[in-house]
CSV table of C-alpha atoms and ligand atoms in Angstrom, one decimal:
chain,number,residue,atom,x,y,z
A,19,UNK,CA,15.5,28.9,-15.3
A,20,UNK,CA,14.4,30.9,-11.9
A,21,UNK,CA,16.7,31.3,-9.1
A,22,UNK,CA,16.8,28.6,-6.7
A,23,UNK,CA,14.8,28.9,-3.5
A,24,UNK,CA,16.8,28.8,0.0
A,25,UNK,CA,16.1,25.1,0.6
A,26,UNK,CA,16.8,24.4,-2.9
A,27,UNK,CA,20.5,25.1,-2.2
A,28,UNK,CA,20.5,23.3,0.8
A,29,UNK,CA,19.3,20.5,-1.2
A,30,UNK,CA,21.8,20.9,-3.3
A,31,UNK,CA,24.7,21.2,-1.0
A,32,UNK,CA,25.6,25.0,-1.8
A,33,UNK,CA,24.3,26.0,1.5
A,34,UNK,CA,25.7,23.7,4.9
A,35,UNK,CA,22.6,22.7,7.0
A,36,UNK,CA,22.6,19.8,9.6
A,37,UNK,CA,20.8,17.1,7.2
A,38,UNK,CA,19.2,14.3,8.9
A,39,UNK,CA,17.5,12.4,6.1
A,40,UNK,CA,17.1,12.9,2.3
A,41,UNK,CA,15.3,10.7,-0.5
A,42,UNK,CA,14.3,10.8,-3.8
A,43,UNK,CA,10.9,12.8,-3.0
A,44,UNK,CA,12.6,15.1,-0.1
A,45,UNK,CA,15.3,16.2,2.5
A,46,UNK,CA,15.3,17.0,5.9
A,47,UNK,CA,17.3,19.5,8.3
A,48,UNK,CA,17.5,20.7,11.6
A,49,UNK,CA,15.9,24.3,11.6
A,50,UNK,CA,18.2,27.3,12.3
A,51,UNK,CA,16.1,28.6,14.8
A,52,UNK,CA,14.7,25.7,16.8
A,53,UNK,CA,11.3,26.2,18.5
A,54,UNK,CA,11.4,22.8,21.0
A,55,UNK,CA,14.8,20.5,21.7
A,56,UNK,CA,13.3,19.0,17.8
A,57,UNK,CA,12.7,21.1,15.5
A,58,UNK,CA,13.4,19.9,11.8
A,59,UNK,CA,12.5,21.0,8.4
A,60,UNK,CA,11.0,18.5,5.8
A,61,UNK,CA,11.2,19.4,2.3
A,62,UNK,CA,10.2,18.6,-1.1
A,63,UNK,CA,13.3,18.9,-3.9
A,64,UNK,CA,10.3,20.2,-5.9
A,65,UNK,CA,9.8,23.7,-5.4
A,66,UNK,CA,6.1,23.9,-4.5
A,67,UNK,CA,5.9,28.1,-3.2
A,68,UNK,CA,3.6,26.8,-0.7
A,69,UNK,CA,0.5,25.0,0.4
A,70,UNK,CA,-1.7,26.8,-1.3
A,71,UNK,CA,0.1,26.4,-5.1
A,72,UNK,CA,-0.2,22.2,-4.5
A,73,UNK,CA,-1.9,20.6,-7.2
A,74,UNK,CA,-3.1,16.9,-7.8
A,75,UNK,CA,0.1,15.9,-9.3
A,76,UNK,CA,1.6,16.5,-5.9
A,77,UNK,CA,-0.8,14.7,-3.8
A,78,UNK,CA,2.3,11.8,-3.6
A,79,UNK,CA,4.9,14.4,-2.4
A,80,UNK,CA,2.6,15.4,0.0
A,81,UNK,CA,2.3,12.5,1.6
A,82,UNK,CA,5.5,11.0,1.7
A,83,UNK,CA,6.5,14.0,3.8
A,84,UNK,CA,4.3,13.3,6.7
A,85,UNK,CA,5.2,9.9,6.1
A,86,UNK,CA,9.1,11.2,6.7
A,87,UNK,CA,8.2,13.1,9.4
A,88,UNK,CA,6.5,10.0,11.6
A,89,UNK,CA,9.9,8.4,10.6
A,90,UNK,CA,12.1,11.1,11.9
A,91,UNK,CA,9.9,11.5,14.9
A,92,UNK,CA,10.7,8.1,15.6
A,93,UNK,CA,14.6,7.9,14.9
A,94,UNK,CA,14.3,11.3,17.7
A,95,UNK,CA,12.4,9.9,20.5
A,96,UNK,CA,9.9,11.9,20.2
A,97,UNK,CA,7.1,9.7,18.7
A,98,UNK,CA,5.9,8.3,22.4
A,99,UNK,CA,5.4,11.5,23.6
A,100,UNK,CA,4.0,13.1,20.5
A,101,UNK,CA,4.7,15.8,18.7
A,102,UNK,CA,3.5,18.4,16.3
A,103,UNK,CA,4.0,19.2,12.5
A,104,UNK,CA,3.0,22.6,10.8
A,105,UNK,CA,2.8,24.0,7.3
A,106,UNK,CA,3.1,27.7,7.5
A,107,UNK,CA,1.6,29.5,4.4
A,108,UNK,CA,1.5,33.2,2.6
A,109,UNK,CA,1.9,36.7,4.8
A,110,UNK,CA,-1.1,35.6,7.4
A,111,UNK,CA,0.4,32.3,8.3
A,112,UNK,CA,4.0,33.4,8.8
A,113,UNK,CA,5.4,31.9,6.4
A,114,UNK,CA,9.1,33.6,5.5
A,115,UNK,CA,10.6,30.6,3.3
A,116,UNK,CA,8.9,30.3,0.0
A,117,UNK,CA,9.6,26.7,-0.4
A,118,UNK,CA,6.9,24.4,1.0
A,119,UNK,CA,8.2,22.6,4.1
A,120,UNK,CA,6.6,20.7,7.1
A,121,UNK,CA,8.4,21.7,10.6
A,122,UNK,CA,8.7,18.4,12.5
A,123,UNK,CA,8.3,20.1,16.4
A,124,UNK,CA,8.6,17.8,19.4
A,125,UNK,CA,10.7,17.0,22.7
A,126,UNK,CA,8.6,19.9,25.1
A,127,UNK,CA,5.4,20.0,25.9
A,128,UNK,CA,3.6,22.6,23.2
A,129,UNK,CA,1.0,24.5,24.1
A,130,UNK,CA,-2.5,25.9,21.8
A,131,UNK,CA,-3.7,27.8,20.4
A,132,UNK,CA,-0.5,29.4,18.3
A,133,UNK,CA,0.0,33.1,18.0
B,198,LIG,P1,8.1,29.3,7.2
B,198,LIG,O1,8.6,30.5,8.7
B,198,LIG,O2,7.0,28.4,8.1
B,198,LIG,O3,8.5,29.7,6.4
B,198,LIG,O4,9.9,28.3,8.5
B,198,LIG,C1,11.1,29.0,7.8
B,198,LIG,C2,11.5,28.0,9.0
B,198,LIG,O5,13.5,28.0,8.0
B,198,LIG,C3,12.1,29.0,9.5
B,198,LIG,O6,12.3,28.4,10.8
B,198,LIG,C4,14.0,29.5,9.5
B,198,LIG,C5,13.9,28.3,9.1
B,198,LIG,N1,15.4,28.9,8.1
B,198,LIG,C6,15.6,30.0,7.5
B,198,LIG,N2,16.9,29.8,6.8
B,198,LIG,C7,17.5,28.6,7.4
B,198,LIG,C8,18.9,28.3,7.0
B,198,LIG,O7,19.4,28.7,6.2
B,198,LIG,N3,18.8,27.1,8.0
B,198,LIG,C9,17.8,26.1,8.0
B,198,LIG,N4,18.3,25.1,8.7
B,198,LIG,N5,16.9,27.1,8.4
B,198,LIG,C10,16.5,28.0,8.0
């Protein structure tokens, strides 16, 4: 059995986090280093390392992550003004935790393009 990822340890309550949502597919908690007033990570329970590892069997999981993002945006009160979802991938994408996750970022005016 491979070592658990950081985010699996959070999902299994082995590490603390400010959890805002969980269901059988995913867990969502506040980012430890928020880049905006609302910055939440939505993480599949399945430890898919990155977008680059996705297969057809992960399609429903990925759909669920974005449905949950919409639901959390509503509950956080950021839906009307708009928000951003981001999935970093690999070194050039500046992914630092090798367990796929959606960043839900909002609560302030964001800029584009990203750095
Ligand atoms: P990424 O760079 O896309 O892999 O994003 C990883 C995010 O995870 C980053 O924004 C910081 C956050 N993070 C790292 N360690 C922890 C932790 O222990 N707890 C929480 N809540 N967030 C973490």
